[in-house]
mmCIF file of C-alpha atoms and ligand atoms in Angstrom:
data_model
loop_
_atom_site.group_PDB
_atom_site.id
_atom_site.type_symbol
_atom_site.label_atom_id
_atom_site.label_comp_id
_atom_site.label_asym_id
_atom_site.label_seq_id
_atom_site.Cartn_x
_atom_site.Cartn_y
_atom_site.Cartn_z
ATOM 1 C CA MET A 836 -11.981 29.370 16.693
ATOM 2 C CA ALA A 837 -10.561 28.497 13.324
ATOM 3 C CA PHE A 838 -6.648 29.045 13.119
ATOM 4 C CA LYS A 839 -5.734 31.306 10.255
ATOM 5 C CA ARG A 840 -2.170 31.040 9.550
ATOM 6 C CA ALA A 841 -0.270 34.231 8.521
ATOM 7 C CA SER A 842 -0.612 35.068 4.722
ATOM 8 C CA ARG A 843 3.102 35.511 4.227
ATOM 9 C CA LEU A 844 3.557 31.850 4.288
ATOM 10 C CA ASP A 845 1.412 31.565 1.234
ATOM 11 C CA LYS A 846 3.843 33.906 -0.630
ATOM 12 C CA LEU A 847 6.576 31.269 -0.392
ATOM 13 C CA PRO A 848 7.239 29.207 -3.568
ATOM 14 C CA PRO A 849 5.740 25.714 -3.630
ATOM 15 C CA TYR A 850 7.819 22.998 -2.025
ATOM 16 C CA LEU A 851 8.678 21.075 -5.216
ATOM 17 C CA PHE A 852 10.775 18.434 -3.467
ATOM 18 C CA ILE A 853 7.716 17.010 -1.823
ATOM 19 C CA GLU A 854 6.723 14.640 -4.662
ATOM 20 C CA ILE A 855 10.281 13.079 -4.724
ATOM 21 C CA ASP A 856 10.384 12.886 -0.957
ATOM 22 C CA ARG A 857 7.090 10.879 -1.039
ATOM 23 C CA LYS A 858 8.334 8.608 -3.599
ATOM 24 C CA LYS A 859 11.517 8.083 -1.573
ATOM 25 C CA ARG A 860 9.595 7.106 1.522
ATOM 26 C CA GLU A 861 7.359 4.774 -0.520
ATOM 27 C CA ALA A 862 10.489 3.148 -1.983
ATOM 28 C CA ILE A 863 12.111 2.655 1.303
ATOM 29 C CA ALA A 864 8.935 1.165 2.824
ATOM 30 C CA ALA A 865 8.759 -1.168 -0.027
ATOM 31 C CA GLY A 866 12.143 -2.658 0.869
ATOM 32 C CA LYS A 867 14.072 -1.056 -1.928
ATOM 33 C CA ASP A 868 17.787 -0.401 -1.705
ATOM 34 C CA VAL A 869 17.612 3.435 -2.216
ATOM 35 C CA ILE A 870 20.871 5.321 -2.964
ATOM 36 C CA ASP A 871 20.309 8.854 -1.920
ATOM 37 C CA PHE A 872 22.080 11.687 -3.518
ATOM 38 C CA GLY A 873 19.373 14.152 -2.458
ATOM 39 C CA VAL A 874 20.316 16.010 0.626
ATOM 40 C CA GLY A 875 23.659 18.235 0.682
ATOM 41 C CA ASP A 876 24.583 16.960 4.160
ATOM 42 C CA PRO A 877 28.072 15.487 4.679
ATOM 43 C CA ASP A 878 27.850 11.779 5.548
ATOM 44 C CA ARG A 879 31.383 11.406 7.195
ATOM 45 C CA PRO A 880 31.623 12.480 10.994
ATOM 46 C CA THR A 881 33.242 15.766 12.244
ATOM 47 C CA PRO A 882 37.041 15.215 12.708
ATOM 48 C CA ARG A 883 37.922 13.813 16.043
ATOM 49 C CA PHE A 884 40.253 16.759 17.330
ATOM 50 C CA ILE A 885 37.113 19.047 17.166
ATOM 51 C CA ILE A 886 34.903 16.707 19.055
ATOM 52 C CA ASP A 887 37.754 16.482 21.650
ATOM 53 C CA ARG A 888 37.938 20.192 22.180
ATOM 54 C CA MET A 889 34.014 20.239 22.420
ATOM 55 C CA ALA A 890 34.122 17.578 25.106
ATOM 56 C CA THR A 891 36.320 19.673 27.291
ATOM 57 C CA ALA A 892 34.409 22.908 26.543
ATOM 58 C CA VAL A 893 31.160 21.453 27.578
ATOM 59 C CA TYR A 894 32.274 20.823 31.160
ATOM 60 C CA ASP A 895 33.231 24.540 31.654
ATOM 61 C CA PRO A 896 30.666 26.177 33.596
ATOM 62 C CA LYS A 897 31.279 29.420 32.005
ATOM 63 C CA ASN A 898 29.879 27.882 28.762
ATOM 64 C CA HIS A 899 26.672 27.076 30.469
ATOM 65 C CA ARG A 900 25.389 30.527 30.695
ATOM 66 C CA TYR A 901 23.863 32.753 27.713
ATOM 67 C CA PRO A 902 26.391 33.120 24.940
ATOM 68 C CA PHE A 903 28.183 36.476 24.483
ATOM 69 C CA ASP A 904 25.939 38.646 22.076
ATOM 70 C CA THR A 905 28.397 39.002 19.224
ATOM 71 C CA GLY A 906 30.179 35.798 19.844
ATOM 72 C CA VAL A 907 33.066 34.370 21.931
ATOM 73 C CA PRO A 908 36.133 36.707 21.436
ATOM 74 C CA ALA A 909 38.492 33.620 20.822
ATOM 75 C CA PHE A 910 36.240 32.357 18.172
ATOM 76 C CA ARG A 911 36.079 35.789 16.339
ATOM 77 C CA GLU A 912 39.902 36.268 16.612
ATOM 78 C CA THR A 913 40.653 32.790 15.230
ATOM 79 C CA ALA A 914 38.047 33.244 12.378
ATOM 80 C CA ALA A 915 39.718 36.602 11.665
ATOM 81 C CA LYS A 916 43.204 35.040 11.433
ATOM 82 C CA TRP A 917 41.816 32.261 9.368
ATOM 83 C CA PHE A 918 40.286 34.802 7.070
ATOM 84 C CA TYR A 919 43.586 36.635 6.608
ATOM 85 C CA ALA A 920 45.566 33.438 5.990
ATOM 86 C CA ARG A 921 43.019 32.186 3.443
ATOM 87 C CA PHE A 922 41.980 35.419 1.558
ATOM 88 C CA GLY A 923 44.524 38.013 2.558
ATOM 89 C CA VAL A 924 41.915 40.220 3.958
ATOM 90 C CA ALA A 925 42.281 41.679 7.488
ATOM 91 C CA LEU A 926 39.118 41.798 9.453
ATOM 92 C CA ASP A 927 38.575 43.691 12.960
ATOM 93 C CA PRO A 928 37.300 40.632 14.981
ATOM 94 C CA HIS A 929 35.133 42.930 17.136
ATOM 95 C CA LYS A 930 33.545 45.165 14.452
ATOM 96 C CA GLU A 931 33.677 43.146 11.033
ATOM 97 C CA MET A 932 32.781 39.803 12.336
ATOM 98 C CA LEU A 933 29.506 38.403 13.772
ATOM 99 C CA VAL A 934 29.054 34.713 14.984
ATOM 100 C CA LEU A 935 25.947 32.973 13.530
ATOM 101 C CA ILE A 936 23.869 29.801 14.335
ATOM 102 C CA GLY A 937 24.791 28.455 10.904
ATOM 103 C CA SER A 938 24.788 30.683 7.902
ATOM 104 C CA LYS A 939 21.215 29.703 7.161
ATOM 105 C CA GLU A 940 20.309 31.700 10.319
ATOM 106 C CA GLY A 941 22.261 34.682 9.195
ATOM 107 C CA LEU A 942 20.757 34.519 5.671
ATOM 108 C CA GLY A 943 17.329 34.283 7.150
ATOM 109 C CA HIS A 944 17.731 37.299 9.508
ATOM 110 C CA LEU A 945 19.761 39.727 7.159
ATOM 111 C CA PRO A 946 16.750 40.990 5.072
ATOM 112 C CA LEU A 947 15.069 42.093 8.322
ATOM 113 C CA ALA A 948 18.057 44.358 8.930
ATOM 114 C CA VAL A 949 18.302 45.900 5.479
ATOM 115 C CA LEU A 950 15.126 45.876 3.661
ATOM 116 C CA GLU A 951 12.244 48.241 3.902
ATOM 117 C CA PRO A 952 8.884 46.730 2.873
ATOM 118 C CA GLY A 953 8.682 46.889 -0.962
ATOM 119 C CA ASP A 954 12.567 47.155 -1.439
ATOM 120 C CA ILE A 955 13.745 44.638 -3.922
ATOM 121 C CA ALA A 956 16.251 41.892 -3.250
ATOM 122 C CA LEU A 957 18.090 40.410 -6.453
ATOM 123 C CA ILE A 958 18.077 36.761 -6.108
ATOM 124 C CA PRO A 959 19.790 33.938 -8.149
ATOM 125 C CA SER A 960 17.941 31.134 -9.800
ATOM 126 C CA PRO A 961 18.640 28.427 -9.515
ATOM 127 C CA GLY A 962 19.512 29.080 -5.928
ATOM 128 C CA TYR A 963 19.332 28.123 -2.257
ATOM 129 C CA PRO A 964 15.562 28.712 -1.406
ATOM 130 C CA VAL A 965 16.359 30.781 1.689
ATOM 131 C CA TYR A 966 17.281 33.848 0.008
ATOM 132 C CA GLN A 967 13.669 34.161 -1.354
ATOM 133 C CA ALA A 968 11.929 33.092 1.858
ATOM 134 C CA ALA A 969 13.844 35.432 4.052
ATOM 135 C CA THR A 970 13.152 38.392 1.489
ATOM 136 C CA VAL A 971 9.448 37.507 1.538
ATOM 137 C CA PHE A 972 9.287 37.230 5.382
ATOM 138 C CA ALA A 973 10.917 40.897 5.642
ATOM 139 C CA GLY A 974 8.254 42.379 3.244
ATOM 140 C CA GLY A 975 10.716 42.607 0.508
ATOM 141 C CA VAL A 976 10.187 41.935 -3.361
ATOM 142 C CA PRO A 977 12.341 39.220 -4.845
ATOM 143 C CA HIS A 978 13.681 39.974 -8.420
ATOM 144 C CA VAL A 979 15.111 36.781 -9.928
ATOM 145 C CA MET A 980 18.520 36.732 -11.748
ATOM 146 C CA PRO A 981 18.780 33.732 -14.097
ATOM 147 C CA LEU A 982 21.939 31.737 -13.850
ATOM 148 C CA THR A 983 22.632 29.939 -17.229
ATOM 149 C CA GLU A 984 25.268 27.533 -18.250
ATOM 150 C CA GLN A 985 26.242 29.753 -21.246
ATOM 151 C CA ARG A 986 27.153 32.574 -18.762
ATOM 152 C CA GLY A 987 29.014 30.153 -16.423
ATOM 153 C CA TYR A 988 26.189 30.324 -13.794
ATOM 154 C CA LEU A 989 26.924 34.118 -13.206
ATOM 155 C CA PRO A 990 24.032 36.511 -13.360
ATOM 156 C CA ASP A 991 23.996 38.954 -16.265
ATOM 157 C CA LEU A 992 24.120 42.135 -14.329
ATOM 158 C CA ASP A 993 23.893 44.364 -17.392
ATOM 159 C CA ALA A 994 20.450 42.696 -18.012
ATOM 160 C CA ILE A 995 18.915 43.882 -14.732
ATOM 161 C CA PRO A 996 16.479 46.848 -15.562
ATOM 162 C CA ALA A 997 17.622 50.227 -14.298
ATOM 163 C CA ALA A 998 14.244 50.562 -12.430
ATOM 164 C CA VAL A 999 14.905 47.389 -10.605
ATOM 165 C CA LEU A 1000 18.369 48.407 -9.638
ATOM 166 C CA ASP A 1001 17.090 51.751 -8.236
ATOM 167 C CA LYS A 1002 14.744 49.985 -5.911
ATOM 168 C CA ALA A 1003 17.189 47.170 -5.086
ATOM 169 C CA ALA A 1004 18.318 47.159 -1.432
ATOM 170 C CA LEU A 1005 19.935 43.763 -1.445
ATOM 171 C CA LEU A 1006 21.849 41.410 -3.835
ATOM 172 C CA PHE A 1007 22.507 37.810 -2.828
ATOM 173 C CA LEU A 1008 25.368 36.033 -4.536
ATOM 174 C CA ASN A 1009 26.499 32.384 -3.784
ATOM 175 C CA TYR A 1010 29.746 31.141 -4.944
ATOM 176 C CA PRO A 1011 30.985 28.341 -5.050
ATOM 177 C CA ASN A 1012 27.453 27.846 -6.151
ATOM 178 C CA ASN A 1013 24.705 25.520 -4.920
ATOM 179 C CA PRO A 1014 23.335 23.774 -7.022
ATOM 180 C CA THR A 1015 25.575 24.408 -10.025
ATOM 181 C CA GLY A 1016 29.075 23.959 -8.553
ATOM 182 C CA ALA A 1017 30.164 27.123 -10.485
ATOM 183 C CA VAL A 1018 32.814 29.581 -8.975
ATOM 184 C CA ALA A 1019 33.084 33.420 -9.358
ATOM 185 C CA SER A 1020 36.153 35.312 -10.619
ATOM 186 C CA PRO A 1021 37.529 38.369 -8.951
ATOM 187 C CA ALA A 1022 36.545 40.318 -11.974
ATOM 188 C CA PHE A 1023 32.996 39.442 -11.468
ATOM 189 C CA TYR A 1024 33.105 40.342 -7.893
ATOM 190 C CA GLU A 1025 34.620 43.709 -8.866
ATOM 191 C CA LYS A 1026 31.753 44.435 -11.184
ATOM 192 C CA CYS A 1027 29.236 43.626 -8.470
ATOM 193 C CA VAL A 1028 30.866 45.754 -5.826
ATOM 194 C CA ALA A 1029 30.929 48.727 -8.379
ATOM 195 C CA LEU A 1030 27.345 48.197 -9.209
ATOM 196 C CA ALA A 1031 26.245 48.124 -5.410
ATOM 197 C CA ARG A 1032 28.162 51.383 -4.796
ATOM 198 C CA ARG A 1033 26.569 53.028 -7.778
ATOM 199 C CA HIS A 1034 23.193 51.957 -6.890
ATOM 200 C CA GLY A 1035 23.495 52.048 -3.151
ATOM 201 C CA PHE A 1036 22.594 48.390 -2.348
ATOM 202 C CA ILE A 1037 24.014 45.870 -0.120
ATOM 203 C CA ILE A 1038 25.643 42.688 -1.220
ATOM 204 C CA CYS A 1039 25.347 39.389 0.773
ATOM 205 C CA SER A 1040 27.843 36.851 -0.568
ATOM 206 C CA ASP A 1041 27.010 33.318 0.592
ATOM 207 C CA ALA A 1042 30.301 31.622 0.781
ATOM 208 C CA ALA A 1043 29.175 28.440 2.621
ATOM 209 C CA TYR A 1044 31.083 26.226 0.268
ATOM 210 C CA SER A 1045 34.327 28.326 -0.036
ATOM 211 C CA GLU A 1046 36.466 25.478 1.195
ATOM 212 C CA VAL A 1047 34.950 22.670 -0.839
ATOM 213 C CA TYR A 1048 37.118 23.140 -3.847
ATOM 214 C CA TYR A 1049 39.228 20.926 -6.077
ATOM 215 C CA ASP A 1050 42.049 23.086 -7.528
ATOM 216 C CA ASP A 1051 44.440 23.992 -4.747
ATOM 217 C CA GLY A 1052 46.184 26.486 -7.154
ATOM 218 C CA ASP A 1053 43.036 28.391 -7.814
ATOM 219 C CA ARG A 1054 40.879 28.481 -4.652
ATOM 220 C CA PRO A 1055 37.599 30.308 -4.428
ATOM 221 C CA HIS A 1056 37.832 33.911 -3.684
ATOM 222 C CA SER A 1057 36.112 36.021 -1.271
ATOM 223 C CA ILE A 1058 34.280 39.243 -2.460
ATOM 224 C CA LEU A 1059 35.869 41.007 0.418
ATOM 225 C CA GLU A 1060 39.193 40.688 -1.547
ATOM 226 C CA VAL A 1061 37.907 43.559 -3.705
ATOM 227 C CA PRO A 1062 39.188 46.940 -2.511
ATOM 228 C CA GLY A 1063 36.371 48.847 -0.636
ATOM 229 C CA ALA A 1064 34.101 45.807 -0.533
ATOM 230 C CA LYS A 1065 33.659 46.222 3.045
ATOM 231 C CA ASP A 1066 31.692 49.391 2.620
ATOM 232 C CA VAL A 1067 28.789 47.571 0.808
ATOM 233 C CA CYS A 1068 29.329 43.663 1.455
ATOM 234 C CA VAL A 1069 28.856 41.074 4.081
ATOM 235 C CA GLU A 1070 29.961 37.556 3.427
ATOM 236 C CA MET A 1071 28.626 34.370 5.165
ATOM 237 C CA HIS A 1072 31.098 31.652 6.094
ATOM 238 C CA SER A 1073 30.142 28.357 7.503
ATOM 239 C CA LEU A 1074 31.752 25.609 9.315
ATOM 240 C CA SER A 1075 29.103 23.210 8.254
ATOM 241 C CA LYS A 1076 30.546 21.770 5.060
ATOM 242 C CA THR A 1077 34.359 22.696 5.774
ATOM 243 C CA PHE A 1078 34.579 20.482 8.728
ATOM 244 C CA ASN A 1079 31.425 18.088 8.580
ATOM 245 C CA MET A 1080 29.637 20.040 11.224
ATOM 246 C CA THR A 1081 26.165 20.721 9.788
ATOM 247 C CA GLY A 1082 24.461 19.651 12.905
ATOM 248 C CA TRP A 1083 26.570 21.894 15.279
ATOM 249 C CA ARG A 1084 25.059 25.091 13.908
ATOM 250 C CA ILE A 1085 28.211 27.371 13.805
ATOM 251 C CA ALA A 1086 29.080 30.215 11.199
ATOM 252 C CA PHE A 1087 30.097 33.711 10.824
ATOM 253 C CA ALA A 1088 29.345 36.861 8.874
ATOM 254 C CA ALA A 1089 32.250 39.226 7.877
ATOM 255 C CA GLY A 1090 32.434 42.503 6.230
ATOM 256 C CA CYS A 1091 30.526 45.959 6.629
ATOM 257 C CA PRO A 1092 30.488 46.943 10.200
ATOM 258 C CA GLU A 1093 27.224 48.844 9.875
ATOM 259 C CA VAL A 1094 25.369 45.972 8.193
ATOM 260 C CA LEU A 1095 26.758 43.669 10.800
ATOM 261 C CA ALA A 1096 25.619 45.830 13.707
ATOM 262 C CA ALA A 1097 22.103 45.931 12.159
ATOM 263 C CA LEU A 1098 22.118 42.198 11.795
ATOM 264 C CA ALA A 1099 23.265 41.829 15.507
ATOM 265 C CA LYS A 1100 20.235 44.054 16.455
ATOM 266 C CA VAL A 1101 17.903 41.743 14.806
ATOM 267 C CA LYS A 1102 19.615 38.647 16.278
ATOM 268 C CA GLY A 1103 19.674 40.230 19.745
ATOM 269 C CA ASN A 1104 15.863 40.202 19.583
ATOM 270 C CA MET A 1105 15.410 36.928 17.949
ATOM 271 C CA ASP A 1106 18.194 34.450 19.422
ATOM 272 C CA SER A 1107 20.825 34.509 22.015
ATOM 273 C CA GLY A 1108 23.631 33.174 20.139
ATOM 274 C CA ALA A 1109 25.437 30.057 19.438
ATOM 275 C CA PHE A 1110 26.424 27.743 22.384
ATOM 276 C CA ASN A 1111 29.730 29.051 23.736
ATOM 277 C CA ALA A 1112 31.230 25.520 23.883
ATOM 278 C CA ILE A 1113 30.488 25.166 20.109
ATOM 279 C CA GLN A 1114 32.214 28.326 19.394
ATOM 280 C CA GLU A 1115 35.208 27.155 21.220
ATOM 281 C CA ALA A 1116 35.291 23.967 19.288
ATOM 282 C CA GLY A 1117 34.822 26.028 16.117
ATOM 283 C CA ALA A 1118 37.781 28.009 16.912
ATOM 284 C CA ALA A 1119 39.704 24.843 17.363
ATOM 285 C CA ALA A 1120 38.455 23.795 13.886
ATOM 286 C CA LEU A 1121 39.623 27.118 12.189
ATOM 287 C CA HIS A 1122 42.696 27.099 14.000
ATOM 288 C CA ASP A 1123 43.830 23.729 12.607
ATOM 289 C CA SER A 1124 42.101 23.956 9.256
ATOM 290 C CA GLU A 1125 45.083 22.488 7.426
ATOM 291 C CA ARG A 1126 45.120 19.128 9.368
ATOM 292 C CA ARG A 1127 45.147 16.009 7.467
ATOM 293 C CA GLU A 1128 41.570 15.175 8.770
ATOM 294 C CA VAL A 1129 40.359 18.346 7.190
ATOM 295 C CA THR A 1130 42.145 18.254 3.814
ATOM 296 C CA GLU A 1131 41.086 14.679 3.501
ATOM 297 C CA ILE A 1132 37.547 15.878 3.111
ATOM 298 C CA ARG A 1133 38.207 17.519 -0.064
ATOM 299 C CA GLU A 1134 40.107 14.415 -1.338
ATOM 300 C CA THR A 1135 37.039 12.357 -0.501
ATOM 301 C CA TYR A 1136 34.764 14.534 -2.510
ATOM 302 C CA ARG A 1137 37.081 14.705 -5.484
ATOM 303 C CA ALA A 1138 37.361 11.012 -5.791
ATOM 304 C CA ARG A 1139 33.508 10.731 -5.612
ATOM 305 C CA ARG A 1140 33.008 13.510 -7.970
ATOM 306 C CA ASP A 1141 35.279 11.862 -10.734
ATOM 307 C CA LEU A 1142 33.514 8.625 -10.303
ATOM 308 C CA LEU A 1143 29.960 10.098 -10.678
ATOM 309 C CA VAL A 1144 30.798 12.504 -13.336
ATOM 310 C CA ALA A 1145 32.374 9.793 -15.576
ATOM 311 C CA GLY A 1146 29.227 7.362 -14.759
ATOM 312 C CA LEU A 1147 26.730 10.003 -15.678
ATOM 313 C CA ALA A 1148 28.382 11.177 -18.882
ATOM 314 C CA ARG A 1149 28.210 7.452 -19.950
ATOM 315 C CA SER A 1150 24.353 7.443 -19.174
ATOM 316 C CA ARG A 1151 23.301 10.265 -21.420
ATOM 317 C CA PHE A 1152 23.408 13.043 -18.809
ATOM 318 C CA GLY A 1153 24.965 16.266 -19.976
ATOM 319 C CA VAL A 1154 27.677 16.845 -17.228
ATOM 320 C CA ARG A 1155 30.606 19.066 -16.378
ATOM 321 C CA SER A 1156 33.048 18.314 -13.579
ATOM 322 C CA PRO A 1157 32.198 21.063 -10.812
ATOM 323 C CA ALA A 1158 35.125 23.304 -9.825
ATOM 324 C CA ALA A 1159 33.928 23.401 -6.319
ATOM 325 C CA THR A 1160 31.039 22.274 -4.106
ATOM 326 C CA PHE A 1161 29.949 18.714 -3.330
ATOM 327 C CA TYR A 1162 27.132 18.928 -6.066
ATOM 328 C CA VAL A 1163 26.965 17.578 -9.615
ATOM 329 C CA TRP A 1164 24.618 19.595 -11.690
ATOM 330 C CA ALA A 1165 23.649 17.358 -14.683
ATOM 331 C CA HIS A 1166 21.548 18.136 -17.716
ATOM 332 C CA CYS A 1167 18.633 15.660 -17.930
ATOM 333 C CA PRO A 1168 18.674 13.315 -20.934
ATOM 334 C CA ALA A 1169 16.930 14.648 -24.038
ATOM 335 C CA GLY A 1170 13.294 14.710 -23.656
ATOM 336 C CA TYR A 1171 12.862 14.679 -19.938
ATOM 337 C CA ASP A 1172 12.035 17.665 -17.606
ATOM 338 C CA SER A 1173 13.700 17.629 -14.188
ATOM 339 C CA MET A 1174 10.649 16.056 -12.312
ATOM 340 C CA ALA A 1175 10.192 13.324 -14.941
ATOM 341 C CA CYS A 1176 13.898 12.610 -14.865
ATOM 342 C CA ALA A 1177 14.050 12.374 -11.023
ATOM 343 C CA ALA A 1178 10.954 10.269 -10.945
ATOM 344 C CA ARG A 1179 12.430 7.813 -13.360
ATOM 345 C CA LEU A 1180 15.741 7.687 -11.536
ATOM 346 C CA LEU A 1181 13.868 6.890 -8.406
ATOM 347 C CA ASP A 1182 11.212 4.507 -9.894
ATOM 348 C CA GLU A 1183 13.513 2.341 -12.009
ATOM 349 C CA ALA A 1184 16.917 2.707 -10.340
ATOM 350 C CA ALA A 1185 16.089 3.458 -6.685
ATOM 351 C CA VAL A 1186 18.481 6.506 -7.173
ATOM 352 C CA VAL A 1187 17.535 9.903 -5.413
ATOM 353 C CA ALA A 1188 18.427 13.134 -7.134
ATOM 354 C CA ILE A 1189 16.916 16.616 -6.754
ATOM 355 C CA PRO A 1190 14.837 17.938 -9.580
ATOM 356 C CA GLY A 1191 16.581 21.341 -10.773
ATOM 357 C CA VAL A 1192 13.086 23.176 -10.935
ATOM 358 C CA GLY A 1193 13.056 22.870 -7.176
ATOM 359 C CA PHE A 1194 15.826 25.544 -7.043
ATOM 360 C CA GLY A 1195 13.751 27.879 -9.343
ATOM 361 C CA GLN A 1196 12.462 27.947 -12.889
ATOM 362 C CA THR A 1197 15.969 28.372 -14.319
ATOM 363 C CA GLY A 1198 16.905 24.970 -12.945
ATOM 364 C CA GLU A 1199 14.314 23.313 -15.117
ATOM 365 C CA GLY A 1200 16.138 20.520 -17.365
ATOM 366 C CA TYR A 1201 18.620 19.655 -14.602
ATOM 367 C CA VAL A 1202 18.970 17.430 -11.620
ATOM 368 C CA ARG A 1203 21.448 17.720 -8.724
ATOM 369 C CA PHE A 1204 23.271 14.896 -7.131
ATOM 370 C CA ALA A 1205 25.015 15.394 -3.881
ATOM 371 C CA LEU A 1206 28.388 13.749 -3.378
ATOM 372 C CA THR A 1207 27.560 12.746 0.177
ATOM 373 C CA VAL A 1208 27.482 9.108 -0.797
ATOM 374 C CA GLU A 1209 30.475 6.505 -0.445
ATOM 375 C CA ARG A 1210 32.198 5.378 -3.443
ATOM 376 C CA GLU A 1211 30.936 1.908 -3.448
ATOM 377 C CA ARG A 1212 27.410 3.133 -3.445
ATOM 378 C CA ILE A 1213 28.206 5.604 -6.336
ATOM 379 C CA ALA A 1214 29.488 2.512 -8.391
ATOM 380 C CA GLN A 1215 26.257 0.856 -7.670
ATOM 381 C CA ALA A 1216 24.239 3.649 -8.735
ATOM 382 C CA ILE A 1217 26.198 4.000 -12.021
ATOM 383 C CA ASP A 1218 25.628 0.415 -12.718
ATOM 384 C CA ARG A 1219 21.878 0.969 -12.119
ATOM 385 C CA LEU A 1220 21.857 4.036 -14.484
ATOM 386 C CA ALA A 1221 23.701 2.107 -17.191
ATOM 387 C CA ARG A 1222 20.691 -0.332 -17.427
ATOM 388 C CA LEU A 1223 18.243 2.556 -17.934
ATOM 389 C CA LYS A 1224 17.201 3.277 -21.551
ATOM 390 C CA TRP A 1225 16.213 7.040 -21.909
HETATM 391 C C1 PLP B 407 24.173 27.686 -0.517
HETATM 392 C C2 PLP B 407 24.061 27.392 0.838
HETATM 393 N N1 PLP B 407 24.110 28.445 1.789
HETATM 394 C C3 PLP B 407 23.995 28.197 3.154
HETATM 395 C C4 PLP B 407 23.666 26.988 3.648
HETATM 396 C C5 PLP B 407 23.510 26.746 5.098
HETATM 397 O O1 PLP B 407 24.512 26.215 5.874
HETATM 398 P P1 PLP B 407 24.527 26.340 7.292
HETATM 399 O O2 PLP B 407 23.417 26.990 7.904
HETATM 400 O O3 PLP B 407 24.793 24.829 7.843
HETATM 401 O O4 PLP B 407 25.857 27.088 7.577
HETATM 402 C C6 PLP B 407 23.541 25.908 2.705
HETATM 403 C C7 PLP B 407 23.254 24.565 3.258
HETATM 404 O O5 PLP B 407 23.026 23.532 2.577
HETATM 405 C C8 PLP B 407 23.762 26.137 1.400
HETATM 406 O O6 PLP B 407 23.552 25.144 0.482
#
């Protein structure tokens, strides 16, 4: 019998990183010294105090059984305290908090909890590809909101047609933003919450990079700071980037209790939660989030950011220093589209950057560099770029 895969897979956008991926493999196989700014995955290890807590937790037999369905109480309570200390927003750890197996899991499952087939989800472009995939899997219809440099990479809410707003059931926001590095102001969040109330849709704010910021005096905000936001918003927070814990798979959703209960119902039928020992280690991380090992992570990215931004600016890339995230979103030199630019970087400098068009059509004309590379290697990459004539 010939296997026929489900047609919903054909509705996903083409995977545009494939060409760069293939070239990267070829370059490595040919013995080239490739400097890889591609994947946004922290290169440094998880801080030692978190690993130590995990080592103890893993021996505890109570952690060997199925996880609790909405998460280990100690994790939820510590996460709620962390949230209050960081954003000044009080959360009920039992009703307004749900543990996730990484925020990607929560983003992937949320549309199944809130969209009817045919409902519209408003999706930023360029953006993290999961918003669109998860919408399509739930039978929803993506409506793209372009993020442009002129508007500080915030969507133009006034430009969304009234007919679209009427059919919208979900709005995805992501600040600090991947791939552009932009942050959102409290005024913008207020406008989003008011719009959601007026048109009766839910907002999912993806705050995976909330702790990768560079200005201690003006840290990224939570949408839940807006009065009444908990009626219409959930926000995803992840330990992945804050604590170099991408492989551990631990995050949480906070906000509207009814939406979280619906998401918990989807999850209850799909997964059985995050390993309890990882939740214990995660609680230790959030409890001690001001430790030197953690604040050092930001300092490392800051030094890398300053080095790379200065180097790119000298090499005919249009570039602004990101306020947050570990991404540098650079305008390609004149005359190059994002695929051609990334291909030249790889062919002639053995430097991997991601073509912006891979994040959506509005990403055309840009490439993204992830700051997950040591400074010595960034300096080598800059030397190589300086020899390229565009
Ligand atoms: C914008 C954004 N959201 C969410 C995630 C998922 O993070 P995690 O599933 O590790 O929490 C990522 C990962 O790169 C991301 O870039």
